[in-house]
């Protein structure tokens, strides 16, 4: 049986993952409305990944005899400014999620919940990837500056992203 503290912390993380999914879906819609279909595709896959992160936590909680409790999710913004500032928001959001995952891991340490410690290691590694891929796009957008031909190329490339 999982402790109450661990359960509460996991339920908070389920909410955070679904809020991330909601944010990225809104970004995808923004891109597609502006005819940046490739950026939209990249963000749609990101949305699916975040939903997957939430589901994995929910399934784990059930497996441990816990009670998943779904909380309200705030509406995300609908406008994100320039492409660079939008991807900077993706990066800073992922840095925020990394901090949440680390706090969650600290709960598992304090509770001496060894199973949760092992389970959460996957999320710690995943956040390294999440930050790296967002950071790479930010750096590439900085290199492009106002080069719209290159922007067109990057949009095409991000559009090739598929769900794992
Ligand atoms: Fe779930 O990793 Fe991004 O937020």
Tab-separated table of C-alpha atoms and ligand atoms in Angstrom:
chain	number	residue	atom	x	y	z
A	1	UNK	CA	0.000	0.000	0.000
A	2	UNK	CA	1.237	3.457	-0.881
A	3	UNK	CA	1.501	6.194	1.788
A	4	UNK	CA	-0.937	9.100	1.818
A	5	UNK	CA	1.881	11.597	1.258
A	6	UNK	CA	3.200	9.702	-1.747
A	7	UNK	CA	-0.307	9.349	-3.145
A	8	UNK	CA	-0.999	13.080	-2.785
A	9	UNK	CA	2.309	13.954	-4.447
A	10	UNK	CA	1.637	11.602	-7.370
A	11	UNK	CA	-1.858	13.024	-7.808
A	12	UNK	CA	-0.357	16.514	-7.972
A	13	UNK	CA	2.045	15.319	-10.640
A	14	UNK	CA	-0.797	13.784	-12.673
A	15	UNK	CA	-2.387	17.224	-12.667
A	16	UNK	CA	0.912	18.849	-13.712
A	17	UNK	CA	1.387	16.411	-16.603
A	18	UNK	CA	-2.166	16.957	-17.849
A	19	UNK	CA	-1.687	20.725	-17.519
A	20	UNK	CA	1.469	20.365	-19.659
A	21	UNK	CA	-0.526	18.396	-22.225
A	22	UNK	CA	-3.163	21.133	-22.280
A	23	UNK	CA	-0.533	23.862	-22.688
A	24	UNK	CA	1.120	22.076	-25.620
A	25	UNK	CA	-2.199	21.391	-27.308
A	26	UNK	CA	-2.962	25.102	-27.127
A	27	UNK	CA	0.465	25.872	-28.604
A	28	UNK	CA	-0.160	23.316	-31.382
A	29	UNK	CA	-3.458	24.996	-32.223
A	30	UNK	CA	-1.759	28.421	-32.254
A	31	UNK	CA	0.926	27.188	-34.673
A	32	UNK	CA	-1.549	25.535	-36.983
A	33	UNK	CA	-3.769	28.602	-37.027
A	34	UNK	CA	-0.681	30.524	-38.181
A	35	UNK	CA	0.036	27.885	-40.868
A	36	UNK	CA	3.092	26.473	-39.101
A	37	UNK	CA	1.888	22.899	-39.485
A	38	UNK	CA	5.242	21.300	-38.709
A	39	UNK	CA	5.574	23.157	-35.392
A	40	UNK	CA	1.977	22.141	-34.715
A	41	UNK	CA	2.788	18.489	-35.400
A	42	UNK	CA	5.783	18.595	-33.043
A	43	UNK	CA	3.576	20.059	-30.303
A	44	UNK	CA	0.769	17.580	-30.945
A	45	UNK	CA	3.243	14.765	-30.321
A	46	UNK	CA	4.389	16.602	-27.194
A	47	UNK	CA	0.756	16.781	-26.072
A	48	UNK	CA	0.426	13.008	-26.547
A	49	UNK	CA	3.636	12.381	-24.627
A	50	UNK	CA	2.437	14.438	-21.681
A	51	UNK	CA	-0.853	12.557	-21.631
A	52	UNK	CA	1.218	9.367	-21.611
A	53	UNK	CA	3.247	10.652	-18.640
A	54	UNK	CA	0.037	11.300	-16.706
A	55	UNK	CA	-1.399	7.869	-17.580
A	56	UNK	CA	1.762	6.108	-16.482
A	57	UNK	CA	1.476	7.799	-13.057
A	58	UNK	CA	-2.217	6.983	-12.813
A	59	UNK	CA	-1.603	3.319	-13.661
A	60	UNK	CA	1.239	3.153	-11.146
A	61	UNK	CA	-0.960	4.582	-8.399
A	62	UNK	CA	-3.642	1.975	-9.121
A	63	UNK	CA	-1.038	-0.773	-9.147
A	64	UNK	CA	0.075	0.300	-5.674
A	65	UNK	CA	-3.476	0.250	-4.317
A	66	UNK	CA	-3.705	4.057	-4.334
A	67	UNK	CA	-6.525	6.368	-5.347
A	68	UNK	CA	-6.066	8.586	-8.429
A	69	UNK	CA	-7.825	11.926	-7.852
A	70	UNK	CA	-8.124	14.188	-10.870
A	71	UNK	CA	-7.914	17.910	-10.156
A	72	UNK	CA	-9.045	20.949	-12.115
A	73	UNK	CA	-6.749	22.221	-14.864
A	74	UNK	CA	-6.510	25.946	-15.623
A	75	UNK	CA	-7.080	27.147	-19.169
A	76	UNK	CA	-3.748	27.688	-20.951
A	77	UNK	CA	-2.986	30.894	-22.884
A	78	UNK	CA	-4.093	30.968	-26.535
A	79	UNK	CA	-1.412	33.338	-27.888
A	80	UNK	CA	2.326	32.764	-27.562
A	81	UNK	CA	4.046	35.605	-29.393
A	82	UNK	CA	7.020	34.908	-31.657
A	83	UNK	CA	8.150	31.341	-32.463
A	84	UNK	CA	11.273	31.908	-30.431
A	85	UNK	CA	9.395	33.118	-27.379
A	86	UNK	CA	6.930	30.226	-27.685
A	87	UNK	CA	9.738	27.648	-27.633
A	88	UNK	CA	11.444	29.530	-24.803
A	89	UNK	CA	8.185	29.004	-22.910
A	90	UNK	CA	8.342	25.282	-23.745
A	91	UNK	CA	11.877	25.149	-22.341
A	92	UNK	CA	11.090	27.056	-19.161
A	93	UNK	CA	7.982	24.942	-18.664
A	94	UNK	CA	10.070	21.775	-18.922
A	95	UNK	CA	12.585	23.181	-16.422
A	96	UNK	CA	9.678	23.777	-14.070
A	97	UNK	CA	8.443	20.186	-14.567
A	98	UNK	CA	11.956	18.876	-13.876
A	99	UNK	CA	11.874	20.686	-10.518
A	100	UNK	CA	8.465	19.104	-9.773
A	101	UNK	CA	9.787	15.628	-10.606
A	102	UNK	CA	12.776	16.172	-8.342
A	103	UNK	CA	10.482	17.212	-5.478
A	104	UNK	CA	8.353	14.146	-6.109
A	105	UNK	CA	11.453	11.987	-5.902
A	106	UNK	CA	12.337	13.662	-2.612
A	107	UNK	CA	8.942	12.625	-1.230
A	108	UNK	CA	9.726	9.031	-2.256
A	109	UNK	CA	13.068	9.300	-0.429
A	110	UNK	CA	11.498	10.768	2.714
A	111	UNK	CA	8.772	8.122	2.716
A	112	UNK	CA	11.355	5.375	2.158
A	113	UNK	CA	9.195	4.266	-0.744
A	114	UNK	CA	11.736	2.229	-2.715
A	115	UNK	CA	9.323	1.149	-5.441
A	116	UNK	CA	8.410	4.776	-6.167
A	117	UNK	CA	12.076	5.745	-6.238
A	118	UNK	CA	12.713	3.192	-8.979
A	119	UNK	CA	9.540	4.125	-10.845
A	120	UNK	CA	10.390	7.842	-10.788
A	121	UNK	CA	13.866	7.352	-12.215
A	122	UNK	CA	12.256	7.023	-15.634
A	123	UNK	CA	10.796	10.541	-15.238
A	124	UNK	CA	14.141	11.965	-14.155
A	125	UNK	CA	15.779	10.658	-17.357
A	126	UNK	CA	12.809	11.719	-19.469
A	127	UNK	CA	13.168	15.310	-18.211
A	128	UNK	CA	16.800	15.382	-19.364
A	129	UNK	CA	15.549	14.542	-22.875
A	130	UNK	CA	12.622	16.945	-22.679
A	131	UNK	CA	14.865	19.863	-21.745
A	132	UNK	CA	17.469	18.928	-24.361
A	133	UNK	CA	15.002	18.797	-27.246
A	134	UNK	CA	13.314	22.100	-26.293
A	135	UNK	CA	16.686	23.756	-25.824
A	136	UNK	CA	17.891	22.552	-29.237
A	137	UNK	CA	14.872	24.140	-30.943
A	138	UNK	CA	15.395	27.422	-29.035
A	139	UNK	CA	19.043	27.528	-30.137
A	140	UNK	CA	18.142	26.803	-33.752
A	141	UNK	CA	15.493	29.519	-33.760
A	142	UNK	CA	18.043	31.977	-32.396
A	143	UNK	CA	20.391	31.081	-35.247
A	144	UNK	CA	17.642	31.629	-37.811
A	145	UNK	CA	16.686	35.121	-36.651
A	146	UNK	CA	14.637	36.607	-39.485
A	147	UNK	CA	15.561	34.078	-42.129
A	148	UNK	CA	12.092	32.970	-43.255
A	149	UNK	CA	13.436	30.416	-45.764
A	150	UNK	CA	15.239	28.638	-42.950
A	151	UNK	CA	12.127	28.920	-40.770
A	152	UNK	CA	10.178	27.135	-43.480
A	153	UNK	CA	12.796	24.366	-43.463
A	154	UNK	CA	12.687	24.004	-39.652
A	155	UNK	CA	8.884	23.813	-39.743
A	156	UNK	CA	9.146	20.965	-42.252
A	157	UNK	CA	11.677	19.163	-40.139
A	158	UNK	CA	9.705	19.403	-36.880
A	159	UNK	CA	6.702	18.127	-38.823
A	160	UNK	CA	8.449	14.756	-39.201
A	161	UNK	CA	8.175	14.045	-35.467
A	162	UNK	CA	6.157	10.883	-34.718
A	163	UNK	CA	4.993	9.427	-31.438
A	164	UNK	CA	7.456	6.799	-30.074
B	1	LIG	FE1	5.999	15.298	-18.756
B	1	LIG	O1	7.515	15.991	-19.403
B	1	LIG	FE2	7.176	17.571	-20.264
B	1	LIG	O2	6.217	18.414	-19.021
